């Protein structure tokens, strides 16, 4: 079954094995090319806070015109911690069915325990995910040292039928995957990359430097430092802002790839404030509000996440307006 | 059904309604007296990392000789974030059956979303919990302001068939429930107290001061500042160390209650280092290791929590020895 | 000269040598009894931001009616980092002349370098200080480990003609003197105590526990946790709030010392919010504003510290009013 | 006198007034071009911890072969907080005399108080500094909000006879100059730039974006993110590592300026670990140790900064070796 699923993985270069090694449990792990831009899609809810699969599909239809490499489902912006295990799977299934065959579906499968993460990972693969994004467990962060995290990710990667992408998001977890751990884990044949949302560009550059001999890629976890990340060797981004300004984020990618750094810089500048607003500053409520303005289904978050206050909504609008992305009211 | 369950709640003073108000959804909420010492019990696992209910029962049998007020099940030390929803309920059921009728069973029911927390709370009550302990949701901590947390706890307390205890544990969540939020929530008829594990004694005293007119009690979340917490008006503690030195922690309680502050001080001193070792310093792995030494079933944690290194085990032993709780090897 | 000065040190128990040991450089170090309450006095400025020595003296005259043990001059609340080396000495000289013979004068002499700290310490002793308060150097906090700090304090204590009090104030320095370092330094014959402004009561209790065999005393660095500190063995406090409510802070001291814990608790409660307001919340500008209301010379701070905004001043007034220390406007 | 001094300011474009405005106290402020690489030079001490001016001059002689734009004297790496006011001036005088006429001398003149900062700034200008670098005051960081810092820098810039460069170094100060404050201050005719040592590349890009209409330049405060900083519009760097690998840091500058980003990237990679080692990881002791290896006078730091342990020295050597900058022992 896994073989069948794998054959349809877009970007799979058969025969190009990662470091020519075998993963213990999943047989041959092939190199999955994850380069490109991904929106970490949000989860639309209806007025009862239930997942609205129609709206989800409509969003994906609109995104189909944007040259995304694929979609991250159940990242932090997908409110995955608010979904039940079943809902997490169902959403991935739904996305897998909706998107075009050449789009990568990367599913968040991280849980606090290794057992649950492995279990969720397996189900995500069955649900159609081409790769999984595994956030650092963090509740007992005082004990989540390199030993614990290397063991955790190794167990998960050994068991996973699909490639694993590490995910460090200190803003939510209060924990940064250490460079040493990332470098060690990059050698695992079934670990293909890292989504780094911390934004410490020195650290990102160092990880890229120290994993150059591995088939290991780093994705910027935010549009705010996308150009800088490309400048030090990152190959893409998982950017909340791409839910709103997907075309523009992909345009920034192209400018970076083609070496048009001056133009890239000017575009990057105009994305920073909107990006900060829909991430660190106002969170998912801000992101969903902006999506509404740009023709997508944003809507409300699950409780306890509150909608923006009126003042916040005004500030958000003003930020998009002053950077030229929205007209004045 | 709820009525029946309530009648057996130990400590229930019928007729003494909290603030003489009614909770919206659960009818009359009676004042539950939560004063006393509770171990936040650990979850024993077998070699397959599965819950070992026999060992759990054996631990509870041994604890029956200690004058605890009750037991906190599924607090942070219970590795609740590593258990499935089903396991969380099963463990509470098992504890409810095992313990004596006059012991309070307080079950951790906090989840990230309000919906899941409410659902878990209801199931915990059905499983026999006399009260629930609800940790602050924290993954989106940047947006977990007073507005969000007051709304969250109000919804949960409205829906809960049993009294709710707030739970602030910044060491794990990276979030401290603000004084203003705690004071507002203390007015809710179905919110009876706060477990504060942060240890900021000024803050603890202020919360007690500002909730004196409510039926609201504060429990120290650690044995390290238990005496100090009593000195400013706390009425008990949920202390990891009580899993190991339960008699001594209860003795400290008695010394404080009876005003023997000098003796209390001397005992308190000797508990600080062991307490820090089995909490902040070495975490649950340290706690379980010490339990093994003292005749309880500690054992291993679920992955990714690692066992102590040999060096750590030695340090831990030395800490218990130098404070007079263990003899030299 | 040093001998002469020492003979007038109040509280000096001649013959009672600290641990019967000799300090290397300063000959015999006698045990200085530092128990009691001290206001860390503020520095009044005139409209040109110059030190106003007359106002300083008038404040001290008013304080002479309060049963303080003495005065801390050039603590954080004295804006010592804003004074020149000369001004620091002059202010201590002025205070030494003004206060009664039975009052201890403790002068802040900490600088970033060991050399400067030693030099300032010597000058402070000459200016009349009975002891010096030495803040942890902190600019290079990443390297201020136990090795560095133990060396620093040892050099200073060796050279100092007067007893040395350690000073840990993480709110300002971003650095907490570690328990291990404090315990090691407590053995030095010329180090007599610690002012701990961090407020971590577990840590305070542990330091007291581990230094019980030394002539070493811990002073609470804030009125917010004064009762709790006494409950675990502290012997006094250096409390910003004592600049405003000196009588009340001394009253709290007496209640603690005489074991009237219930009364102490009620008084402690009412001091917490005013204390937080004039320290962490509004800083020295808030403290000086409150001093003005209570008949002392507060006045403005040196720039860049700004005066309170109107809104802040109202909040501050409201805090003192609601706790019963000021009447309504 | 000021006029005379100014005429020799290298890079001064007479007639090109910053924003065509006048600074209140210093007459016409001309645009000073600060683009380029600067080592924040260390201060050599002799065995008595006294400044060794001969060694300082010898270092500068060696640096004269490196295409630096100039020298930062009394930055954090100069141990300025350990020098007396007099020493700070003397060192700047000494440097001003030693270096070639076309090199910029930028002197750190920040103190905690505005008065002292202004006074030091004036003396630094007299001592030959072409510009001053003014660190954020930070001891009362809880009150160092935008209002306080904007007022502080405005007063200093008004009074300063030479251009002012803002300096944000949160690793030492625990305080980040907010974007809003930096943008406001960039409009001051006598404030010409910002040295940002925090390394948050998103923030750096945003500040550059929002000050594009001003004559305001941003210098990277570290070699670790120099390429990334150039990619978003920075124009130079003040890099501790340039004390050791000055030629290489200047080479990186040239590669960035000439758009050879691939080559730049490869060089940047090899500088990260050495840079981290001599800054965040081992501090000035590490920097001075590495200087010794590369033929400069590093030597010891002032106490309480300790020399590297043997283990640290080995690690440091290994880091320089593995990145190809030192041969094996």
PDB file of C-alpha atoms in Angstrom, chain B residues 1-159:
ATOM      1  CA  UNK B   1     -27.339  11.110  38.404  1.00  0.00           C
ATOM      2  CA  UNK B   2     -25.354  14.176  39.264  1.00  0.00           C
ATOM      3  CA  UNK B   3     -27.324  14.566  42.463  1.00  0.00           C
ATOM      4  CA  UNK B   4     -26.397  11.064  43.561  1.00  0.00           C
ATOM      5  CA  UNK B   5     -22.789  11.612  42.772  1.00  0.00           C
ATOM      6  CA  UNK B   6     -22.769  14.845  44.639  1.00  0.00           C
ATOM      7  CA  UNK B   7     -24.213  13.386  47.789  1.00  0.00           C
ATOM      8  CA  UNK B   8     -21.110  11.351  48.258  1.00  0.00           C
ATOM      9  CA  UNK B   9     -18.765  14.273  47.734  1.00  0.00           C
ATOM     10  CA  UNK B  10     -16.697  14.360  50.889  1.00  0.00           C
ATOM     11  CA  UNK B  11     -16.535  17.747  52.490  1.00  0.00           C
ATOM     12  CA  UNK B  12     -19.748  18.951  50.917  1.00  0.00           C
ATOM     13  CA  UNK B  13     -21.540  21.273  53.280  1.00  0.00           C
ATOM     14  CA  UNK B  14     -25.074  21.130  51.972  1.00  0.00           C
ATOM     15  CA  UNK B  15     -26.989  24.335  52.171  1.00  0.00           C
ATOM     16  CA  UNK B  16     -23.834  26.389  52.135  1.00  0.00           C
ATOM     17  CA  UNK B  17     -24.008  27.654  48.607  1.00  0.00           C
ATOM     18  CA  UNK B  18     -21.084  29.465  47.162  1.00  0.00           C
ATOM     19  CA  UNK B  19     -22.063  33.128  47.216  1.00  0.00           C
ATOM     20  CA  UNK B  20     -25.662  31.990  47.257  1.00  0.00           C
ATOM     21  CA  UNK B  21     -25.628  32.088  43.494  1.00  0.00           C
ATOM     22  CA  UNK B  22     -26.506  29.485  40.961  1.00  0.00           C
ATOM     23  CA  UNK B  23     -24.378  28.326  38.147  1.00  0.00           C
ATOM     24  CA  UNK B  24     -26.145  28.610  34.855  1.00  0.00           C
ATOM     25  CA  UNK B  25     -25.914  25.067  33.691  1.00  0.00           C
ATOM     26  CA  UNK B  26     -25.314  22.869  36.655  1.00  0.00           C
ATOM     27  CA  UNK B  27     -27.996  23.969  39.040  1.00  0.00           C
ATOM     28  CA  UNK B  28     -26.960  24.557  42.612  1.00  0.00           C
ATOM     29  CA  UNK B  29     -23.252  24.511  43.198  1.00  0.00           C
ATOM     30  CA  UNK B  30     -22.338  23.652  46.749  1.00  0.00           C
ATOM     31  CA  UNK B  31     -19.249  24.712  48.537  1.00  0.00           C
ATOM     32  CA  UNK B  32     -16.614  22.063  48.305  1.00  0.00           C
ATOM     33  CA  UNK B  33     -13.986  22.229  50.983  1.00  0.00           C
ATOM     34  CA  UNK B  34     -10.679  21.556  49.266  1.00  0.00           C
ATOM     35  CA  UNK B  35      -8.351  22.312  52.184  1.00  0.00           C
ATOM     36  CA  UNK B  36      -5.483  19.871  52.623  1.00  0.00           C
ATOM     37  CA  UNK B  37      -2.615  18.080  50.944  1.00  0.00           C
ATOM     38  CA  UNK B  38      -2.850  16.180  47.681  1.00  0.00           C
ATOM     39  CA  UNK B  39      -0.227  14.256  45.799  1.00  0.00           C
ATOM     40  CA  UNK B  40      -0.560  14.841  42.068  1.00  0.00           C
ATOM     41  CA  UNK B  41      -0.201  11.146  41.433  1.00  0.00           C
ATOM     42  CA  UNK B  42       2.035   9.767  38.734  1.00  0.00           C
ATOM     43  CA  UNK B  43       0.890   7.273  36.131  1.00  0.00           C
ATOM     44  CA  UNK B  44       2.725   3.948  36.287  1.00  0.00           C
ATOM     45  CA  UNK B  45       3.458   2.325  32.950  1.00  0.00           C
ATOM     46  CA  UNK B  46       4.478  -1.219  32.107  1.00  0.00           C
ATOM     47  CA  UNK B  47       7.424  -2.016  29.875  1.00  0.00           C
ATOM     48  CA  UNK B  48       5.295  -1.262  26.792  1.00  0.00           C
ATOM     49  CA  UNK B  49       4.505   2.217  28.051  1.00  0.00           C
ATOM     50  CA  UNK B  50       0.925   1.100  28.727  1.00  0.00           C
ATOM     51  CA  UNK B  51      -0.838   2.237  31.891  1.00  0.00           C
ATOM     52  CA  UNK B  52      -0.351  -0.318  34.650  1.00  0.00           C
ATOM     53  CA  UNK B  53      -3.546  -0.172  36.653  1.00  0.00           C
ATOM     54  CA  UNK B  54      -2.375  -2.727  39.201  1.00  0.00           C
ATOM     55  CA  UNK B  55       0.635  -0.679  40.133  1.00  0.00           C
ATOM     56  CA  UNK B  56      -1.556   2.380  40.280  1.00  0.00           C
ATOM     57  CA  UNK B  57      -3.825   0.656  42.771  1.00  0.00           C
ATOM     58  CA  UNK B  58      -0.901  -0.547  44.844  1.00  0.00           C
ATOM     59  CA  UNK B  59       0.410   2.991  45.089  1.00  0.00           C
ATOM     60  CA  UNK B  60      -3.002   4.196  46.201  1.00  0.00           C
ATOM     61  CA  UNK B  61      -3.173   1.469  48.825  1.00  0.00           C
ATOM     62  CA  UNK B  62       0.075   2.646  50.284  1.00  0.00           C
ATOM     63  CA  UNK B  63      -1.078   6.255  50.170  1.00  0.00           C
ATOM     64  CA  UNK B  64      -4.194   5.292  52.147  1.00  0.00           C
ATOM     65  CA  UNK B  65      -2.133   5.441  55.334  1.00  0.00           C
ATOM     66  CA  UNK B  66      -1.156   9.049  54.711  1.00  0.00           C
ATOM     67  CA  UNK B  67      -3.585  11.735  55.901  1.00  0.00           C
ATOM     68  CA  UNK B  68      -4.049  13.227  52.456  1.00  0.00           C
ATOM     69  CA  UNK B  69      -7.190  15.208  51.748  1.00  0.00           C
ATOM     70  CA  UNK B  70      -7.372  13.491  48.416  1.00  0.00           C
ATOM     71  CA  UNK B  71      -5.628  12.933  45.128  1.00  0.00           C
ATOM     72  CA  UNK B  72      -4.998  14.983  42.046  1.00  0.00           C
ATOM     73  CA  UNK B  73      -5.200  12.715  39.042  1.00  0.00           C
ATOM     74  CA  UNK B  74      -3.892  13.915  35.680  1.00  0.00           C
ATOM     75  CA  UNK B  75      -2.016  16.927  36.870  1.00  0.00           C
ATOM     76  CA  UNK B  76       1.254  17.702  35.108  1.00  0.00           C
ATOM     77  CA  UNK B  77       2.982  14.948  37.089  1.00  0.00           C
ATOM     78  CA  UNK B  78       0.462  12.424  35.793  1.00  0.00           C
ATOM     79  CA  UNK B  79       1.847  12.854  32.264  1.00  0.00           C
ATOM     80  CA  UNK B  80      -1.679  13.706  31.194  1.00  0.00           C
ATOM     81  CA  UNK B  81      -0.479  15.249  27.945  1.00  0.00           C
ATOM     82  CA  UNK B  82       0.909  11.830  27.022  1.00  0.00           C
ATOM     83  CA  UNK B  83      -2.363   9.963  27.635  1.00  0.00           C
ATOM     84  CA  UNK B  84      -5.159   9.536  25.131  1.00  0.00           C
ATOM     85  CA  UNK B  85      -8.577  10.934  25.972  1.00  0.00           C
ATOM     86  CA  UNK B  86      -9.703   7.429  26.844  1.00  0.00           C
ATOM     87  CA  UNK B  87      -6.732   6.724  29.076  1.00  0.00           C
ATOM     88  CA  UNK B  88      -7.286   9.954  30.947  1.00  0.00           C
ATOM     89  CA  UNK B  89     -10.823   8.883  31.798  1.00  0.00           C
ATOM     90  CA  UNK B  90      -9.869   5.317  32.622  1.00  0.00           C
ATOM     91  CA  UNK B  91      -7.196   6.377  35.076  1.00  0.00           C
ATOM     92  CA  UNK B  92      -9.644   8.616  36.909  1.00  0.00           C
ATOM     93  CA  UNK B  93     -12.210   5.828  37.032  1.00  0.00           C
ATOM     94  CA  UNK B  94      -9.628   3.496  38.450  1.00  0.00           C
ATOM     95  CA  UNK B  95      -8.547   5.956  41.120  1.00  0.00           C
ATOM     96  CA  UNK B  96     -12.135   6.757  42.077  1.00  0.00           C
ATOM     97  CA  UNK B  97     -12.802   3.085  42.692  1.00  0.00           C
ATOM     98  CA  UNK B  98      -9.633   2.527  44.683  1.00  0.00           C
ATOM     99  CA  UNK B  99      -9.613   5.347  47.171  1.00  0.00           C
ATOM    100  CA  UNK B 100     -11.572   5.665  50.380  1.00  0.00           C
ATOM    101  CA  UNK B 101     -14.882   7.481  50.342  1.00  0.00           C
ATOM    102  CA  UNK B 102     -13.624  10.413  52.368  1.00  0.00           C
ATOM    103  CA  UNK B 103     -10.872  11.258  49.898  1.00  0.00           C
ATOM    104  CA  UNK B 104     -11.385  13.907  47.265  1.00  0.00           C
ATOM    105  CA  UNK B 105     -10.591  12.953  43.688  1.00  0.00           C
ATOM    106  CA  UNK B 106      -9.600  15.967  41.649  1.00  0.00           C
ATOM    107  CA  UNK B 107      -9.125  15.249  37.974  1.00  0.00           C
ATOM    108  CA  UNK B 108      -7.182  17.281  35.471  1.00  0.00           C
ATOM    109  CA  UNK B 109      -9.521  18.010  32.571  1.00  0.00           C
ATOM    110  CA  UNK B 110      -7.860  20.901  30.820  1.00  0.00           C
ATOM    111  CA  UNK B 111      -7.413  20.752  27.041  1.00  0.00           C
ATOM    112  CA  UNK B 112      -6.399  23.469  24.618  1.00  0.00           C
ATOM    113  CA  UNK B 113      -9.896  24.138  23.270  1.00  0.00           C
ATOM    114  CA  UNK B 114     -12.908  25.110  25.358  1.00  0.00           C
ATOM    115  CA  UNK B 115     -15.039  22.460  23.683  1.00  0.00           C
ATOM    116  CA  UNK B 116     -12.643  19.645  24.477  1.00  0.00           C
ATOM    117  CA  UNK B 117     -12.165  20.893  28.025  1.00  0.00           C
ATOM    118  CA  UNK B 118     -15.902  20.916  28.615  1.00  0.00           C
ATOM    119  CA  UNK B 119     -16.294  17.470  27.127  1.00  0.00           C
ATOM    120  CA  UNK B 120     -13.435  16.062  29.192  1.00  0.00           C
ATOM    121  CA  UNK B 121     -14.763  17.752  32.313  1.00  0.00           C
ATOM    122  CA  UNK B 122     -18.138  16.113  31.903  1.00  0.00           C
ATOM    123  CA  UNK B 123     -16.549  12.728  31.412  1.00  0.00           C
ATOM    124  CA  UNK B 124     -14.283  13.194  34.411  1.00  0.00           C
ATOM    125  CA  UNK B 125     -17.298  13.947  36.586  1.00  0.00           C
ATOM    126  CA  UNK B 126     -18.969  10.804  35.308  1.00  0.00           C
ATOM    127  CA  UNK B 127     -15.807   8.866  36.022  1.00  0.00           C
ATOM    128  CA  UNK B 128     -16.035   9.875  39.644  1.00  0.00           C
ATOM    129  CA  UNK B 129     -14.080  13.063  39.987  1.00  0.00           C
ATOM    130  CA  UNK B 130     -15.331  15.360  42.746  1.00  0.00           C
ATOM    131  CA  UNK B 131     -13.756  18.372  41.157  1.00  0.00           C
ATOM    132  CA  UNK B 132     -11.709  19.187  38.094  1.00  0.00           C
ATOM    133  CA  UNK B 133      -8.413  20.965  37.775  1.00  0.00           C
ATOM    134  CA  UNK B 134      -8.279  23.017  34.589  1.00  0.00           C
ATOM    135  CA  UNK B 135      -4.895  24.115  33.341  1.00  0.00           C
ATOM    136  CA  UNK B 136      -4.616  27.329  31.326  1.00  0.00           C
ATOM    137  CA  UNK B 137      -4.616  26.618  27.602  1.00  0.00           C
ATOM    138  CA  UNK B 138      -1.288  27.883  26.381  1.00  0.00           C
ATOM    139  CA  UNK B 139      -0.285  26.894  22.850  1.00  0.00           C
ATOM    140  CA  UNK B 140      -1.379  30.267  21.490  1.00  0.00           C
ATOM    141  CA  UNK B 141      -0.115  32.016  24.599  1.00  0.00           C
ATOM    142  CA  UNK B 142       0.350  35.302  22.801  1.00  0.00           C
ATOM    143  CA  UNK B 143      -3.451  35.529  22.575  1.00  0.00           C
ATOM    144  CA  UNK B 144      -4.323  33.963  25.924  1.00  0.00           C
ATOM    145  CA  UNK B 145      -5.039  37.301  27.565  1.00  0.00           C
ATOM    146  CA  UNK B 146      -7.518  37.902  30.367  1.00  0.00           C
ATOM    147  CA  UNK B 147     -10.408  38.189  27.946  1.00  0.00           C
ATOM    148  CA  UNK B 148      -9.706  34.779  26.415  1.00  0.00           C
ATOM    149  CA  UNK B 149      -9.006  33.008  29.700  1.00  0.00           C
ATOM    150  CA  UNK B 150     -11.983  34.472  31.549  1.00  0.00           C
ATOM    151  CA  UNK B 151     -14.217  33.394  28.695  1.00  0.00           C
ATOM    152  CA  UNK B 152     -12.669  29.933  28.630  1.00  0.00           C
ATOM    153  CA  UNK B 153     -12.987  29.264  32.337  1.00  0.00           C
ATOM    154  CA  UNK B 154     -16.463  30.748  32.502  1.00  0.00           C
ATOM    155  CA  UNK B 155     -17.688  28.450  29.760  1.00  0.00           C
ATOM    156  CA  UNK B 156     -16.092  25.451  31.416  1.00  0.00           C
ATOM    157  CA  UNK B 157     -17.399  26.323  34.877  1.00  0.00           C
ATOM    158  CA  UNK B 158     -20.880  26.949  33.508  1.00  0.00           C
ATOM    159  CA  UNK B 159     -20.924  23.533  31.931  1.00  0.00           C
TER     160      UNK B 159
END
